[in-house]
Amino acid sequence: MSGPLLLVLGMLVVTLAGGIWVGVALMSIGVVALEAFRDMRVDRFLASDIWSSSTAVELITLPLFILMGELLFHTRLSENLFRGLSPWTRRLPGRLVHVNVMGCTLFAAVSGSSAATTATVGRITLQELLARGYDKRLAVGSLAGAGTLGFLIPPSIPMIVYGVVADVSILELFIAGLVPGLLLAALFMGWIAFRAWRDPTLVPPMEPAIPRAEALKALGNLVPIVFLITFVMGSLYFGFASITEAAAIGVLGALLVALAQRTLSWMGLWQALLGTVRTCSMIGLILVGALFLSKAMARLGLPADVANQIEAWGLHPYMLIFVLLLFYLALGCVLDGLSAIVMTLPVTLPLAVAAGFDPIWYGVFLIITIEMAQITPPVGFNLFVIQGLTKDGIFRIAAWAWPFCVIMMVFTVLITLFPEIVTFLPHSTRG
Amino acid sequence: MLAALLRVIDTLCAIGAGVAALSAAALALILIGEVAVTSFFNWSQPWAIEYAIYLQCFVLFCGAGWTLRQGGHIRVAVLMQALPASAARLLDMVGTVFAIGMIGFASWALWQQLIRTYGFGSTSFYPMGTPIWIPQGMLTLGVTLLLLAFIARLLRLAIGQPADATAGVTGGGVE
């Protein structure tokens, strides 16, 4: 192993394990490596890089989609979702548990965050499911699993970050996430149905039927979210708006829903803005650190070194993806997904591309691995969110969510064998 | 004396967060307005994207110090949680000193860049030709606030006060 590589890996382990803030750690490794191995003005390089990264035009959708999510937290969408969807799950084995998955799928189509999806959908569904006597393991586990769809179904905050770091089209990533997201939701529902069919005690006795007319009327509750999805994602898919425009329309749409439902006060609006600042600051520091480190590593020729080394092992492309999957699963246990992606991408993306994988496909693959990272202990943001709702320990919640994690692993095998699941839609829109 | 210093830093960081929040609102308004005028009147504003990008930069960095105080920046806490309280505090202090060194270097580099940009009178390559030192100055102030927040954090750890205003990860956290 070369000197620079040893230094970078060693510093990564020491600074991260020592609890240094991720963005600060990444930046410092870049600075030290350049100072040690390159004769250059590192201060000038760092300053100009911070400036150009933080004014990158590709990032403009980030604060907008985050603000949209914050505003939606101040609406009654979660109640709406539960009321609108629950009458329609009677015939499915597992009944109301499916509302978790369906609600998360719909909410994911207006939210770029999996923690926000879990929190928004879960604060109503969990309460209702547990009060009606549904099995806690299935109710909590399915929420944890389905909540992660917030990353895969567009809009998606990590996809924006991936697009910026990997320099690929964010719009194509968004389009690529749609079919895998819906398929994964279908697999989750299949598992819930299977569990409820094998063990009927997981579900309470049937409640009296709801008249068709009332069930249809309940669908009216879904109007706000359907309005938002058509308004935002519709304008994107059908090419009426660029991604920046769609994000701005999304903020407007969320504001309109909140105003129509009379749930947003001036104080709430200010809280939403501050929440946006908090999340943007957090992502901004990590992103600036990661972009600087990746440029520093490129100047030291590290990604090529590592790629050559691993290529020399002569791994089959499937084997490579399998190794990467294990690597990200292990990383996801101790790191949040976003940090894991940005700090490893400069090395793993060239590897995947050299092995013949499409960068868009690799982005979706990584998004699924960080979805798993959201529900693997001891560090998993969805686990923390659910802990806030149910007060259970995170290892217990993670154990309940484990089957859904396994489904996602199986799903990565599926998209590796049939990459068209991911690439078909974005390639067809390329024309 | 120390309490007054901490209060000044907290206030400055909160003002920074306020600037960032207003920037987020302005950013959204500008882009919503831009969508409206381009789609209905086909009348694009040449300044919209340029100013939006500067506002984005303020949203990302002006609130960085306040976010640190809120415990909002990500770090790996596994080891720290496993250690006894006194050792964890010591490790936290070492980490904070490290961060002061790194962010101190970054702030210094940004101030140097700001002085150069001002001296050259550099302007943006967008139609408005904005003098670059104005948005760069805000970015530099934002990172300097982060430095101050790390210094305040070190002082708090040294005198045994809680370093984060809110405990750990709270529900509804958005990533």
CSV table of C-alpha atoms in Angstrom, one decimal, chain A residues 15-22 24 27-28 31 43-44 46-48 50-51 54-57 59-60 63-64 67 70 113-115 119 151 244-245 248-249 251-252 270 273-274 277-282 284-285 288 334-336 338 374 378-379 381 384, chain B residues 17-18 20-22 24-25 27-28 31-32 35 38 52-54 56-57 59-61 63-64 66-68 70 72-76 78-80 91 95-96 98-99 102-103 105-106 108-110 113 116 132 135-136 139 146 150 153 169 172-175:
chain,number,residue,atom,x,y,z
A,15,THR,CA,-10.8,10.8,13.3
A,16,LEU,CA,-14.2,9.1,12.8
A,17,ALA,CA,-13.8,6.7,15.7
A,18,GLY,CA,-12.6,9.6,17.8
A,19,GLY,CA,-15.9,11.3,17.2
A,20,ILE,CA,-14.6,14.2,15.0
A,21,TRP,CA,-17.5,15.8,13.1
A,22,VAL,CA,-17.6,14.0,9.8
A,24,VAL,CA,-14.3,18.4,9.6
A,27,MET,CA,-11.6,18.1,5.2
A,28,SER,CA,-8.7,17.7,7.6
A,31,VAL,CA,-5.4,19.1,4.0
A,43,ASP,CA,-4.9,27.1,1.9
A,44,ARG,CA,-5.7,28.7,-1.4
A,46,LEU,CA,-9.2,24.8,0.2
A,47,ALA,CA,-10.7,28.3,0.2
A,48,SER,CA,-11.5,28.3,-3.5
A,50,ILE,CA,-15.2,25.7,-0.3
A,51,TRP,CA,-16.5,28.7,-2.3
A,54,SER,CA,-21.1,25.9,-1.7
A,55,THR,CA,-22.1,27.9,-4.8
A,56,ALA,CA,-22.5,24.8,-7.1
A,57,VAL,CA,-25.7,25.4,-9.1
A,59,LEU,CA,-27.2,22.0,-5.1
A,60,ILE,CA,-30.0,24.5,-5.5
A,63,PRO,CA,-32.7,23.6,0.4
A,64,LEU,CA,-35.9,23.7,-1.6
A,67,LEU,CA,-37.9,23.2,3.1
A,70,GLU,CA,-40.3,20.8,6.7
A,113,SER,CA,-35.9,12.2,3.4
A,114,SER,CA,-36.4,8.8,4.9
A,115,ALA,CA,-36.4,10.0,8.5
A,119,ALA,CA,-41.7,10.4,11.3
A,151,PHE,CA,-34.6,7.9,-0.2
A,244,THR,CA,-35.1,23.4,-10.0
A,245,GLU,CA,-38.5,24.6,-11.1
A,248,ALA,CA,-39.7,25.5,-6.3
A,249,ILE,CA,-43.2,24.4,-7.3
A,251,VAL,CA,-42.3,24.5,-1.9
A,252,LEU,CA,-45.3,26.5,-3.2
A,270,TRP,CA,-40.1,30.2,11.1
A,273,LEU,CA,-37.1,27.7,8.0
A,274,LEU,CA,-34.8,27.0,10.9
A,277,VAL,CA,-31.1,25.7,8.0
A,278,ARG,CA,-30.2,23.0,10.4
A,279,THR,CA,-30.4,20.2,7.9
A,280,CYS,CA,-28.7,22.2,5.2
A,281,SER,CA,-25.8,23.2,7.5
A,282,MET,CA,-25.3,19.5,8.5
A,284,GLY,CA,-23.3,21.4,3.7
A,285,LEU,CA,-20.4,20.7,6.1
A,288,VAL,CA,-17.8,20.5,1.4
A,334,VAL,CA,-21.6,2.9,12.4
A,335,LEU,CA,-22.1,5.8,10.0
A,336,ASP,CA,-25.1,7.6,8.6
A,338,LEU,CA,-24.9,10.1,3.5
A,374,GLN,CA,-31.0,3.8,8.2
A,378,PRO,CA,-26.2,1.2,16.5
A,379,VAL,CA,-26.4,4.2,14.1
A,381,PHE,CA,-31.7,7.5,11.8
A,384,PHE,CA,-33.9,6.9,16.3
B,17,ALA,CA,-29.1,31.2,11.8
B,18,GLY,CA,-31.6,34.0,11.4
B,20,ALA,CA,-29.7,31.7,6.9
B,21,ALA,CA,-33.4,31.2,7.6
B,22,LEU,CA,-34.3,34.4,5.8
B,24,ALA,CA,-33.9,30.1,2.7
B,25,ALA,CA,-37.2,32.0,2.5
B,27,LEU,CA,-34.3,31.7,-2.1
B,28,ALA,CA,-37.7,29.9,-2.3
B,31,LEU,CA,-37.3,30.7,-7.6
B,32,ILE,CA,-41.1,30.4,-7.2
B,35,VAL,CA,-41.1,29.8,-12.4
B,38,THR,CA,-41.1,32.3,-17.1
B,52,ALA,CA,-30.3,32.1,-5.6
B,53,ILE,CA,-26.9,30.5,-5.6
B,54,TYR,CA,-25.5,33.1,-3.2
B,56,GLN,CA,-28.0,28.8,-1.1
B,57,CYS,CA,-24.4,29.4,0.1
B,59,VAL,CA,-28.3,28.8,3.9
B,60,LEU,CA,-25.5,26.2,3.9
B,61,PHE,CA,-23.0,28.1,6.0
B,63,GLY,CA,-26.2,28.8,10.4
B,64,ALA,CA,-23.3,26.4,10.8
B,66,TRP,CA,-25.9,27.6,15.5
B,67,THR,CA,-26.3,24.1,14.2
B,68,LEU,CA,-23.3,23.0,16.1
B,70,GLN,CA,-28.0,22.5,18.5
B,72,GLY,CA,-27.0,19.1,14.5
B,73,HIS,CA,-23.6,18.3,12.9
B,74,ILE,CA,-23.0,14.6,12.4
B,75,ARG,CA,-20.3,12.7,14.2
B,76,VAL,CA,-19.8,9.0,15.1
B,78,VAL,CA,-20.3,5.0,19.2
B,79,LEU,CA,-17.0,5.1,21.0
B,80,MET,CA,-17.9,8.2,23.0
B,91,LEU,CA,-12.2,12.7,24.1
B,95,GLY,CA,-12.1,16.3,19.2
B,96,THR,CA,-13.2,19.9,19.7
B,98,PHE,CA,-9.0,19.3,16.5
B,99,ALA,CA,-12.0,20.9,15.0
B,102,MET,CA,-9.2,22.6,11.1
B,103,ILE,CA,-12.0,25.2,11.0
B,105,PHE,CA,-7.3,27.0,9.2
B,106,ALA,CA,-10.3,27.0,6.8
B,108,TRP,CA,-8.0,31.9,7.9
B,109,ALA,CA,-7.8,30.6,4.3
B,110,LEU,CA,-11.2,32.1,3.5
B,113,GLN,CA,-9.2,34.6,-0.2
B,116,ARG,CA,-7.5,38.9,-2.5
B,132,ILE,CA,-17.7,38.5,-5.6
B,135,PRO,CA,-21.2,36.8,-1.1
B,136,GLN,CA,-17.7,35.5,-0.2
B,139,LEU,CA,-19.5,32.6,3.5
B,146,LEU,CA,-18.6,27.9,13.2
B,150,PHE,CA,-16.3,25.3,18.4
B,153,ARG,CA,-18.0,24.4,22.9
B,169,VAL,CA,-30.9,13.1,18.1
B,172,GLY,CA,-38.5,14.4,13.2
B,173,GLY,CA,-34.8,14.9,12.4
B,174,VAL,CA,-34.5,15.1,8.6
B,175,GLU,CA,-31.8,13.6,6.6
